[in-house]
Amino acid sequence: MSARILIVEDSPTMRMLIRSALEQGGYRVAESEDALQALAVVQEVAPDLVITDVNMPEVDGISLVSQMRTFPAFRSVPILMLTTESSEEAKERGRLAGATGWITKPFDPAQLREVVAEVLGVQAR
Amino acid sequence: MSDDVRRMFFVEAAELVRQFEQGVLRLEHEPTDRETLDRMFRSAHTLKGLGGMLGYDRIARFTHNLEDFLTRLRKRDLAVTPVVSDKLLAAADVLGTLVAEAREAPATSGVDLDEAIGMLCDGQRASVGPRPVDTATDGGTLRVATEKVDRLVDLVGELAVTQSMVAELVARMGPAGRRPLQAAVTQMDRHVRELQERVMNVRMVPIRHVFARLPRLVRDIAQAAGRRVELETSGETTELDKSVNERIVDPLTHLVRNAVDHGIEAPEERQRAGKDPVGRVKLAAYHQGGNVHIEVSDDGRGLDADRIRAKAEANGLLPAAAVVGERELFAFIFRPGFSTAERVSEISGRGVGMDVVARSLEALGGAISIRTERGRGTTFHITLPLTLAILEGQCLRVGDGVYIVPLASIVECVRPRASDLNVLLNGLETLTLRREVLPLIRLHRLFGIEPSSREATQGLLVIVERDGQKVAILVDELLAQQQVVIRSLETNYRKMDGLAGATILGDGSVALIIDVPGLLASSRANPDRLALAPSTTTGGNP
């Protein structure tokens, strides 16, 4: 069974881009348009990996990561942050909150799939 | 990149640019509002990310710099002064233009990116080309391409036609066969009607998208005209047909521009009159009686009846000392070439007059009226049909053909007496109706068909009116009144003068819809076309 990935991203265009990149890799994809919606559906979706944008209205991606890490079931589910800032400060804040890694926008589809495969592979071992 | 992604991007980008611009206008009132700044930052940020992903490098580069500029504002390194908000608005324009140019890739809009970015640093204001029209619809709703909806509307129209065909066949059946079918047909009729209503409803969009452009306009005009104006809007969620929505942008823009530039007085003048130096312009939309109503009102100086009268007399529209009511007098401002503004200001003097406003509203099947009080203000009241795609029509028969005239344009129907008919020297036929002489148009001649009778006294004259101008149309017979779904002719036939479209009737035949304004215009411009050929005589005249 292919892995299930939850995308949390407020831009519909970006969601569409990520979804199509992942679906081409054979992954199953669920979407949330903000962090609150993601928190509401994450138990039900039970993703193997979460990809979240950082800069979102109301609750940002970093807060989402810390929130999710308080759920026992999601303590070890990998979470990748999507960021345009490659600044060390943003990465550090994400890491402290419990993010597994990050992807810098712009990315190309193959690159995204590589990172995802790597993260999922590491988890499987 | 797939077309779907591109399409999605342009819808989202237009919305982001709009959000950004609205943010700037809000910042002008609350310069320290953190939430607004955050939202603007996110708009720029998302555009940057998408621009980078989709290869729109100019968007990515500009938004990158814009983000830095917004960061300075967020950190309070820079305060939101009028100069800064001007820059932010110019930035919104640049964004809009960059998005538009991306759509037309590879052509570029001629925006000098370095200059636009430079404006964010030094005191230069960027000048960019005219802003593209954004057609984004609301967030949280489904965005559907118009063609898809139009196809649905067409199909439902066709379904309605099939349904009436079935109903007609059933009605013709013997009673034994009819009974079991009757109930089913009645139920189907109800469902088809409801389906049609709902599908039409999909085309309805809130007027918010039109209203949303106006705060910026009011601000710019007020600034240029030295006015202080606050804009209030209400009824933004009022829905109207998408095509109506698109076509009221210009008339509304003109009315709002007029209200700010001509309606609202200069602050000192207002103060002298004991009024708040800040003028108010209100925009309101609401539904009533199957129509959409839009009001544009200001609390300015009101229309000057004396000046309008003087101008009407000077133009020969009104005999000196003639007694006219105020209502009639104010209606003169909708006449072509009629403008009482003493000076043609930079803002309002764009060659578009109130006559154009009135005409474009009439082309939408709407109407405009005025309420005004000297020194207290003016209200323009617009009434529009809910949709352009359905028409309340009167079916007319000419020979074997069925034509449809919009019910709203019919004044009355008369069977003419021979003594009321006349042929002028130039061959033009006329009807005298209560001392009014109206041109008579023979539909059969216009469309080259054979009527039941050429004698006008054997037929019926349908009097239609538009812009206060009347014309009598000769037909053989009046048929039923019904709602018809308008189809454009141009997709199937070449465009024909005097026709607004076509529809399909219950029996499956096609009926042409008569374009009343077009008919009137052609009777004005080209009376010969409507005139009798010299060899023919009017049999109706003794």
XYZ file of C-alpha atoms in Angstrom:
667
model
C 0.000 0.000 0.000
C 1.398 3.374 -0.965
C 2.119 5.935 1.727
C -0.476 8.549 2.578
C 0.658 12.165 2.718
C -1.196 15.148 4.211
C -0.476 18.525 2.634
C -1.180 21.626 4.739
C -0.958 24.714 2.564
C -3.169 27.775 2.212
C -2.401 28.427 -1.447
C -4.632 26.286 -3.697
C -2.134 26.552 -6.554
C 0.694 25.322 -4.366
C -1.498 22.467 -3.094
C -2.241 21.478 -6.656
C 1.457 21.532 -7.565
C 2.469 19.413 -4.577
C -0.392 16.991 -5.049
C 0.442 16.357 -8.671
C 4.148 15.904 -7.876
C 3.305 13.368 -5.168
C 0.647 11.532 -7.118
C 3.134 11.044 -9.924
C 5.262 9.268 -7.334
C 2.344 6.971 -6.547
C 1.538 8.493 -3.172
C -1.959 9.006 -1.859
C -2.610 12.624 -0.973
C -4.943 14.447 1.446
C -5.149 18.234 1.694
C -5.873 20.828 4.363
C -5.984 24.512 3.638
C -4.945 25.634 7.092
C -3.451 24.351 10.301
C -6.719 24.179 12.228
C -8.328 22.084 9.525
C -5.250 19.858 9.502
C -5.483 19.322 13.257
C -9.146 18.453 12.874
C -8.611 15.794 10.215
C -5.162 14.427 10.984
C -6.390 11.582 13.229
C -8.831 10.429 10.605
C -6.421 10.761 7.684
C -3.638 9.033 9.654
C -0.924 10.205 7.275
C 2.469 8.557 6.989
C 3.983 11.975 6.309
C 2.851 15.587 6.714
C 4.074 18.416 4.500
C 3.173 21.843 5.838
C 3.660 25.395 4.716
C 5.199 27.700 7.333
C 3.554 31.013 6.580
C -0.201 30.549 6.960
C -3.007 32.701 8.396
C -4.090 32.237 12.019
C -1.971 29.256 13.033
C 1.391 29.003 11.287
C 3.169 25.828 10.245
C 5.597 25.834 13.161
C 2.753 25.974 15.706
C 1.075 23.153 13.812
C 4.184 21.012 14.211
C 4.368 21.603 17.983
C 0.632 20.916 18.299
C 0.899 17.666 16.381
C 3.819 16.503 18.440
C 1.560 16.607 21.519
C -0.637 13.879 19.984
C 0.853 10.526 21.012
C 0.005 8.977 17.638
C 1.943 11.669 15.775
C 5.015 11.921 17.925
C 7.086 10.111 15.331
C 5.255 10.822 12.059
C 7.693 12.751 9.865
C 6.766 16.368 9.150
C 8.391 18.384 6.378
C 8.157 22.157 6.379
C 7.758 24.112 3.172
C 9.565 27.386 3.302
C 10.834 30.042 0.985
C 13.253 31.253 3.595
C 16.291 29.071 3.690
C 17.382 31.061 6.714
C 18.960 29.085 9.502
C 16.693 30.812 12.005
C 13.478 29.493 10.438
C 14.944 26.018 10.112
C 16.043 26.072 13.717
C 12.611 27.146 14.972
C 11.058 24.346 12.918
C 13.516 21.789 14.214
C 12.897 22.847 17.810
C 9.146 22.469 17.256
C 9.711 18.918 16.092
C 9.890 19.132 12.295
C 11.772 16.337 10.566
C 13.127 18.494 7.773
C 12.231 21.135 5.256
C 11.813 21.749 1.578
C 12.722 25.104 0.124
C 10.434 26.682 -2.454
C 10.881 26.785 -5.366
C 11.457 23.053 -5.752
C 10.979 20.792 -8.718
C 8.680 17.747 -8.564
C 11.477 15.190 -8.776
C 13.363 16.914 -5.986
C 10.244 16.870 -3.789
C 9.722 13.156 -4.433
C 13.369 12.430 -3.581
C 13.114 14.156 -0.215
C 9.800 12.436 0.524
C 11.165 8.999 -0.412
C 14.202 9.578 1.726
C 12.209 10.643 4.772
C 9.727 7.771 4.416
C 12.561 5.321 3.828
C 14.336 6.403 6.977
C 11.111 5.955 8.911
C 10.540 2.482 7.555
C 13.860 1.204 8.776
C 3.113 23.136 -16.281
C -0.458 21.995 -16.718
C -3.211 24.358 -17.798
C -5.103 23.592 -14.617
C -2.234 24.836 -12.506
C -1.858 27.938 -14.614
C -5.566 28.692 -14.452
C -5.603 28.166 -10.715
C -2.584 30.413 -10.337
C -4.163 33.343 -12.164
C -7.345 33.112 -10.131
C -5.386 32.917 -6.905
C -2.923 35.626 -7.928
C -5.729 38.064 -8.784
C -7.240 37.418 -5.381
C -3.884 37.925 -3.657
C -3.310 41.214 -5.453
C -6.798 42.332 -4.478
C -6.182 41.369 -0.841
C -2.925 43.257 -0.903
C -4.580 46.372 -2.290
C -7.416 46.189 0.232
C -4.784 45.856 2.928
C -3.162 49.105 1.816
C -6.480 50.941 1.963
C -7.093 49.574 5.452
C -3.607 50.556 6.564
C -4.356 54.141 5.605
C -7.034 54.163 8.293
C -5.143 52.053 10.812
C -1.459 52.484 10.032
C -0.321 50.249 12.870
C -2.698 47.337 12.351
C -0.441 44.330 12.672
C -2.960 41.860 11.321
C -3.405 43.808 8.099
C 0.348 44.005 7.619
C 0.650 40.274 8.232
C -2.021 39.544 5.688
C -0.334 41.760 3.109
C 2.946 40.069 3.846
C 1.383 36.665 3.312
C -0.123 37.775 -0.011
C 3.289 38.918 -1.225
C 4.920 35.826 0.218
C 2.534 33.408 -1.472
C 2.962 35.248 -4.776
C 6.708 34.969 -4.360
C 6.539 31.237 -3.730
C 4.184 30.612 -6.643
C 6.099 32.930 -8.938
C 9.246 30.960 -8.173
C 7.561 27.587 -8.623
C 5.910 28.457 -11.905
C 8.877 30.238 -13.418
C 7.410 33.737 -13.312
C 10.714 35.237 -12.321
C 9.641 38.864 -12.546
C 6.836 38.217 -10.054
C 9.213 36.315 -7.777
C 11.824 39.053 -7.931
C 9.454 41.918 -7.294
C 7.630 40.174 -4.441
C 10.965 39.312 -2.872
C 11.761 43.020 -2.658
C 8.229 43.839 -1.596
C 8.565 41.367 1.261
C 11.672 43.173 2.463
C 9.792 46.458 2.308
C 6.888 44.988 4.297
C 9.332 43.528 6.812
C 10.610 47.034 7.501
C 7.020 48.100 8.154
C 6.410 45.104 10.388
C 9.519 45.866 12.392
C 8.421 49.519 12.622
C 11.633 50.606 10.917
C 9.311 52.451 8.606
C 5.963 54.073 9.401
C 2.924 53.987 7.118
C 3.007 57.573 5.909
C 1.016 58.791 2.893
C 4.199 58.431 0.844
C 4.536 54.822 1.933
C 0.916 53.972 1.227
C 1.270 55.516 -2.220
C 4.234 53.240 -2.777
C 2.279 50.246 -1.568
C -0.585 51.049 -3.924
C 1.871 51.474 -6.765
C 3.304 48.110 -5.763
C -0.198 46.605 -5.969
C -0.434 48.010 -9.489
C 2.937 46.549 -10.410
C 1.832 43.181 -9.052
C -1.400 43.310 -11.014
C 0.491 44.177 -14.171
C 3.119 41.501 -13.652
C 0.422 38.891 -13.162
C -1.317 40.095 -16.315
C 1.880 39.954 -18.340
C 2.568 36.432 -17.051
C -0.786 35.404 -18.446
C 0.193 36.709 -21.849
C 3.677 35.218 -21.797
C 6.068 35.675 -23.445
C 5.031 39.304 -24.030
C 5.974 41.701 -21.257
C 3.989 44.667 -20.053
C 6.853 47.094 -20.231
C 7.022 47.431 -16.466
C 10.608 48.334 -15.706
C 11.255 45.967 -12.854
C 14.351 47.752 -11.623
C 12.485 51.017 -11.520
C 9.545 49.388 -9.728
C 11.860 47.845 -7.171
C 13.759 51.108 -6.869
C 10.569 52.883 -5.975
C 10.377 50.793 -2.822
C 13.706 52.225 -1.695
C 13.914 55.856 -2.796
C 11.250 58.492 -3.174
C 10.305 57.641 -6.745
C 6.734 56.612 -7.453
C 6.498 53.904 -10.029
C 4.252 54.470 -12.966
C 2.695 51.377 -14.378
C 0.273 50.715 -17.180
C -3.472 50.418 -16.689
C -4.455 47.774 -14.232
C -5.752 44.524 -15.611
C -9.260 43.536 -14.706
C -9.263 40.739 -12.203
C -12.000 38.198 -12.422
C -11.256 36.192 -9.320
C -14.231 34.962 -7.411
C -14.511 34.455 -3.727
C -12.329 32.358 -1.480
C -14.022 29.351 0.021
C -16.137 28.846 -3.069
C -15.770 26.561 -6.026
C -14.206 28.208 -9.028
C -15.606 26.970 -12.312
C -14.756 28.078 -15.817
C -17.597 30.112 -17.305
C -17.797 27.931 -20.417
C -18.628 24.940 -18.281
C -21.527 26.742 -16.661
C -22.710 28.148 -19.971
C -22.772 24.640 -21.413
C -24.878 23.547 -18.442
C -27.252 26.441 -19.003
C -27.555 25.462 -22.653
C -28.202 21.843 -21.796
C -30.819 22.660 -19.218
C -32.445 24.947 -21.756
C -32.514 22.068 -24.192
C -33.898 19.767 -21.515
C -36.690 22.273 -20.894
C -37.446 22.231 -24.594
C -37.531 18.424 -24.724
C -39.802 18.466 -21.716
C -42.272 20.795 -23.438
C -42.136 18.607 -26.549
C -43.036 15.560 -24.464
C -45.781 17.520 -22.743
C -47.182 18.557 -26.083
C -47.100 14.993 -27.442
C -48.854 13.728 -24.335
C -51.512 16.404 -24.664
C -52.213 15.192 -28.190
C -52.618 11.557 -27.157
C -55.959 9.899 -26.654
C -57.292 9.995 -23.100
C -56.521 6.293 -22.500
C -52.846 6.661 -23.229
C -52.557 10.098 -21.684
C -53.682 9.408 -18.152
C -50.740 7.331 -16.951
C -48.265 9.741 -18.539
C -49.857 12.945 -17.338
C -48.671 12.798 -13.735
C -45.140 11.893 -14.746
C -44.988 14.750 -17.230
C -46.260 17.228 -14.661
C -43.660 16.109 -12.183
C -40.928 16.263 -14.786
C -42.012 19.777 -15.630
C -41.584 20.801 -12.016
C -38.128 19.242 -11.812
C -36.928 20.769 -15.043
C -38.068 24.192 -13.908
C -36.271 23.852 -10.624
C -33.142 22.537 -12.301
C -33.165 25.464 -14.681
C -33.517 27.915 -11.826
C -30.658 26.321 -9.926
C -28.338 26.173 -12.874
C -29.013 29.821 -13.632
C -28.211 30.471 -10.020
C -24.717 29.062 -10.502
C -23.999 32.048 -12.717
C -24.837 34.407 -9.901
C -21.888 36.115 -8.243
C -21.840 38.623 -5.406
C -21.488 42.265 -6.351
C -18.623 42.462 -3.866
C -16.159 41.992 -6.685
C -17.392 45.123 -8.377
C -17.586 47.109 -5.167
C -14.094 46.009 -4.164
C -12.505 48.092 -6.900
C -14.154 51.291 -5.851
C -12.414 52.246 -2.571
C -9.186 52.656 -4.457
C -10.883 54.724 -7.131
C -12.565 56.976 -4.575
C -9.277 57.507 -2.819
C -7.428 58.426 -6.021
C -10.132 60.773 -7.286
C -10.608 62.445 -3.926
C -6.890 63.049 -3.762
C -6.704 64.491 -7.258
C -9.827 66.632 -6.816
C -8.916 67.899 -3.359
C -11.927 66.276 -1.718
C -12.223 64.423 1.533
C -14.478 61.472 1.029
C -15.472 58.397 2.934
C -16.971 55.513 1.000
C -19.577 53.290 2.606
C -20.801 50.127 0.998
C -23.638 47.812 1.893
C -25.203 44.736 0.348
C -21.909 43.376 -0.985
C -23.312 39.864 -0.918
C -26.152 40.765 -3.286
C -25.872 38.386 -6.190
C -26.335 39.074 -9.840
C -25.577 37.339 -13.076
C -21.894 37.158 -13.883
C -22.291 38.863 -17.224
C -24.327 41.666 -15.659
C -21.709 41.959 -12.953
C -18.966 42.414 -15.518
C -20.886 44.970 -17.495
C -21.896 47.262 -14.643
C -18.295 47.962 -13.685
C -17.936 50.878 -16.094
C -21.278 52.590 -15.400
C -20.799 52.241 -11.648
C -17.252 53.507 -11.845
C -18.489 56.523 -13.735
C -21.252 57.264 -11.217
C -18.868 56.971 -8.288
C -16.319 59.139 -10.023
C -19.012 61.756 -10.669
C -20.202 61.619 -7.071
C -16.714 62.308 -5.739
C -15.685 64.822 -8.340
C -18.914 66.741 -8.932
C -21.220 65.764 -6.095
C -19.025 66.239 -3.039
C -17.934 69.836 -2.464
C -14.446 70.982 -1.477
C -13.875 70.655 2.306
C -13.933 74.459 2.862
C -17.160 74.799 0.923
C -18.737 72.042 2.983
C -17.628 73.674 6.185
C -19.081 77.012 5.098
C -22.389 75.233 4.491
C -22.233 73.775 7.993
C -21.532 70.256 6.761
C -18.926 67.725 7.798
C -15.813 68.529 5.723
C -15.588 64.817 4.970
C -18.149 63.927 2.324
C -19.889 60.588 2.190
C -20.447 58.426 -0.843
C -22.645 55.393 -0.313
C -22.951 52.343 -2.473
C -25.805 50.009 -1.720
C -27.076 46.910 -3.477
C -30.167 44.854 -2.730
C -32.727 42.549 -4.285
C -36.331 43.551 -4.645
C -39.167 42.329 -6.789
C -37.079 40.072 -9.000
C -34.622 42.857 -9.750
C -31.279 43.980 -8.465
C -31.146 47.535 -7.208
C -27.969 49.517 -6.849
C -27.781 52.996 -5.384
C -24.920 55.432 -5.587
C -25.537 58.382 -3.305
C -23.541 61.316 -2.055
C -24.217 64.004 0.540
C -22.851 66.707 -1.735
C -24.329 69.759 -3.370
C -27.157 68.105 -5.287
C -28.051 68.747 -8.903
C -28.565 72.327 -9.951
C -32.025 72.486 -11.550
C -31.497 76.022 -12.845
C -28.293 75.164 -14.589
C -29.718 72.026 -16.132
C -32.681 74.042 -17.341
C -30.463 76.732 -18.820
C -28.387 74.142 -20.590
C -31.443 72.287 -21.912
C -32.800 75.537 -23.293
C -29.454 76.480 -24.792
C -29.290 73.092 -26.516
C -32.784 73.527 -27.877
C -34.033 70.497 -25.932
C -36.514 72.588 -24.024
C -38.510 75.606 -25.204
C -37.845 78.690 -23.062
C -40.308 79.075 -20.175
C -41.746 75.623 -20.778
C -43.234 74.075 -17.662
C -41.459 70.856 -16.747
C -41.360 68.821 -13.573
C -38.034 68.338 -11.788
C -38.029 64.671 -12.675
C -38.299 65.417 -16.357
C -35.718 68.149 -16.064
C -33.142 65.929 -14.364
C -33.680 63.275 -17.021
C -31.937 65.654 -19.437
C -28.565 64.787 -17.956
C -28.887 61.368 -19.590
C -29.112 62.969 -23.031
C -26.037 62.710 -25.268
C -23.641 65.624 -25.005
C -25.274 67.004 -21.933
C -22.857 67.984 -19.213
C -23.241 70.849 -16.786
C -19.876 70.560 -15.138
C -18.432 74.042 -15.403
C -14.981 72.846 -15.997
C -14.063 69.591 -17.595
C -11.828 68.353 -14.860
C -8.972 65.991 -15.370
C -10.884 63.301 -13.555
C -14.369 63.412 -14.969
C -13.555 64.758 -18.387
C -12.958 61.417 -19.983
C -15.434 61.765 -22.766
C -17.857 59.385 -21.111
C -21.056 61.111 -20.212
C -24.117 60.176 -18.276
C -25.725 59.286 -21.594
C -23.257 56.438 -21.992
C -24.028 55.274 -18.462
C -27.748 55.306 -19.169
C -27.306 53.555 -22.488
C -25.111 50.781 -21.160
C -27.561 50.147 -18.337
C -30.405 50.019 -20.819
C -28.441 47.579 -22.929
C -28.457 45.352 -19.857
C -32.220 45.699 -19.639
C -31.861 48.060 -16.709
C -32.836 51.627 -15.934
C -31.501 54.557 -13.955
C -33.269 57.330 -12.079
C -32.225 60.300 -9.951
C -33.245 61.704 -6.606
C -31.563 64.916 -5.643
C -31.929 67.717 -3.162
C -30.110 71.005 -3.443
C -27.331 71.182 -0.860
C -28.159 67.742 0.536
C -26.972 65.347 -2.101
C -27.884 63.100 -4.999
C -28.846 59.466 -5.341
C -28.657 57.516 -8.566
C -30.882 54.485 -8.487
C -30.149 51.624 -10.857
C -32.510 48.737 -11.496
C -31.167 45.671 -13.259
C -32.606 42.303 -14.243
C -31.279 39.336 -12.271
C -29.974 37.672 -15.351
C -29.295 38.377 -18.970
C -29.685 34.802 -20.058
C -33.430 34.562 -19.524
C -35.897 36.958 -21.000
C -39.574 37.560 -20.369
C -40.732 37.547 -23.964
C -43.806 38.148 -26.090
C -44.023 35.785 -29.050
C -45.148 37.324 -32.335
C -46.072 35.607 -35.565
C -45.090 36.947 -38.950
C -46.010 34.579 -41.759
C -44.643 31.200 -40.693
C -41.994 32.658 -38.439
C -42.123 33.304 -34.719
C -40.261 36.282 -33.294
C -39.830 37.362 -29.721
C -39.838 40.883 -28.355
C -38.785 41.555 -24.744
C -42.023 42.100 -22.866
C -40.533 45.050 -20.999
C -40.069 47.071 -24.168
C -43.691 46.735 -25.353
C -45.867 49.730 -24.640
C -49.070 48.577 -26.272
C -50.551 46.753 -29.251
C -53.018 48.314 -31.643
C -54.939 47.224 -34.711
C -54.406 50.234 -36.955
C -57.128 52.078 -38.765
C -56.350 52.962 -42.363
C -56.697 56.644 -41.528
C -53.878 56.412 -39.002
C -51.412 55.084 -41.562
C -49.395 57.289 -43.793
C -46.566 57.118 -46.284
C -44.103 59.988 -46.231
C -42.525 61.398 -49.351
C -39.324 59.467 -48.741
C -41.343 56.269 -48.607
C -41.205 55.903 -44.847
C -44.403 54.517 -43.397
C -45.824 56.021 -40.246
C -48.529 55.374 -37.722
C -50.323 58.231 -36.030
C -51.160 57.250 -32.513
C -52.862 59.811 -30.310
C -51.247 62.662 -32.246
C -47.825 61.055 -32.044
C -46.257 60.020 -35.338
C -44.267 56.806 -35.099
C -42.184 55.091 -37.759
C -43.693 51.804 -38.851
C -41.422 48.826 -39.353
C -42.588 45.847 -41.369
C -40.872 42.831 -39.844
C -41.572 40.722 -42.910
C -39.672 43.193 -45.050
C -36.799 43.426 -42.594
C -36.329 39.677 -42.481
C -37.450 38.931 -46.034
C -40.360 36.637 -45.262
C -43.884 36.259 -46.585
C -46.533 37.656 -44.202
C -50.124 36.428 -43.974
C -51.216 39.791 -45.261
C -49.459 42.868 -46.497
C -52.344 45.045 -45.403
C -51.312 46.776 -42.238
C -54.960 47.020 -41.228
C -55.139 43.205 -41.268
C -52.191 42.902 -38.922
C -51.285 44.157 -35.504
C -48.926 46.945 -34.580
C -46.748 46.337 -31.570
C -45.507 49.623 -30.142
C -42.073 49.277 -28.567
C -40.148 51.945 -26.729
C -36.553 52.514 -25.790
C -34.807 55.726 -24.718
C -38.156 57.494 -24.974
C -38.237 56.666 -28.672
C -41.119 54.618 -29.998
C -41.601 52.571 -33.096
C -44.504 50.477 -34.394
C -43.719 46.943 -35.549
C -46.139 45.300 -37.941
C -46.834 41.623 -37.213
C -49.556 39.142 -38.148
C -50.503 37.920 -34.724
C -49.619 38.002 -31.046
C -48.859 34.581 -29.568
C -48.088 33.545 -25.992
C -45.874 35.309 -23.491
C -43.121 33.116 -22.132
C -39.714 33.014 -20.518
C -37.089 32.193 -23.067
C -33.455 31.213 -22.726
C -31.381 33.485 -24.952
C -28.809 31.874 -27.219
C -26.226 33.913 -28.972
C -26.642 33.862 -32.718
C -23.051 34.539 -33.522
C -21.906 31.033 -32.690
C -24.299 29.624 -35.271
C -25.021 32.408 -37.721
C -23.389 35.622 -38.689
C -24.406 38.632 -36.649
C -27.600 40.205 -37.916
C -28.755 43.739 -37.280
C -32.018 43.940 -35.410
C -31.603 40.539 -33.753
C -30.449 39.984 -30.196
C -30.330 36.204 -30.317
C -32.472 33.162 -30.708
C -34.324 30.694 -28.571
C -35.901 27.302 -28.996
C -39.625 27.034 -28.493
C -41.675 24.227 -26.971
C -42.324 22.596 -30.344
C -38.596 22.525 -31.086
C -38.646 25.367 -33.604
C -36.283 28.301 -33.440
C -37.572 31.804 -32.717
C -35.484 34.889 -33.272
C -35.330 37.517 -30.555
C -35.695 41.066 -31.761
C -33.152 43.583 -30.551
C -35.314 46.626 -29.886
C -32.541 49.210 -29.373
C -30.822 47.894 -32.498
C -34.034 48.166 -34.458
C -34.560 51.730 -33.314
C -30.993 52.670 -34.062
C -31.190 51.265 -37.558
C -34.502 53.043 -38.152
C -32.759 56.283 -37.220
C -29.571 55.676 -39.111
C -31.021 54.110 -42.200
C -34.650 55.029 -42.803
C -34.413 53.846 -46.406
C -34.043 50.286 -45.292
C -37.359 50.428 -43.578
C -39.051 52.344 -46.324
C -41.303 50.921 -48.979
C -39.797 50.102 -52.305
C -41.184 52.578 -54.872
C -42.944 49.830 -56.835
C -44.997 48.669 -53.879
C -48.030 50.498 -52.663
C -49.538 50.472 -49.232
C -52.675 48.555 -49.868
C -53.987 49.677 -46.516
C -54.291 53.288 -47.553
C -57.466 54.199 -49.416
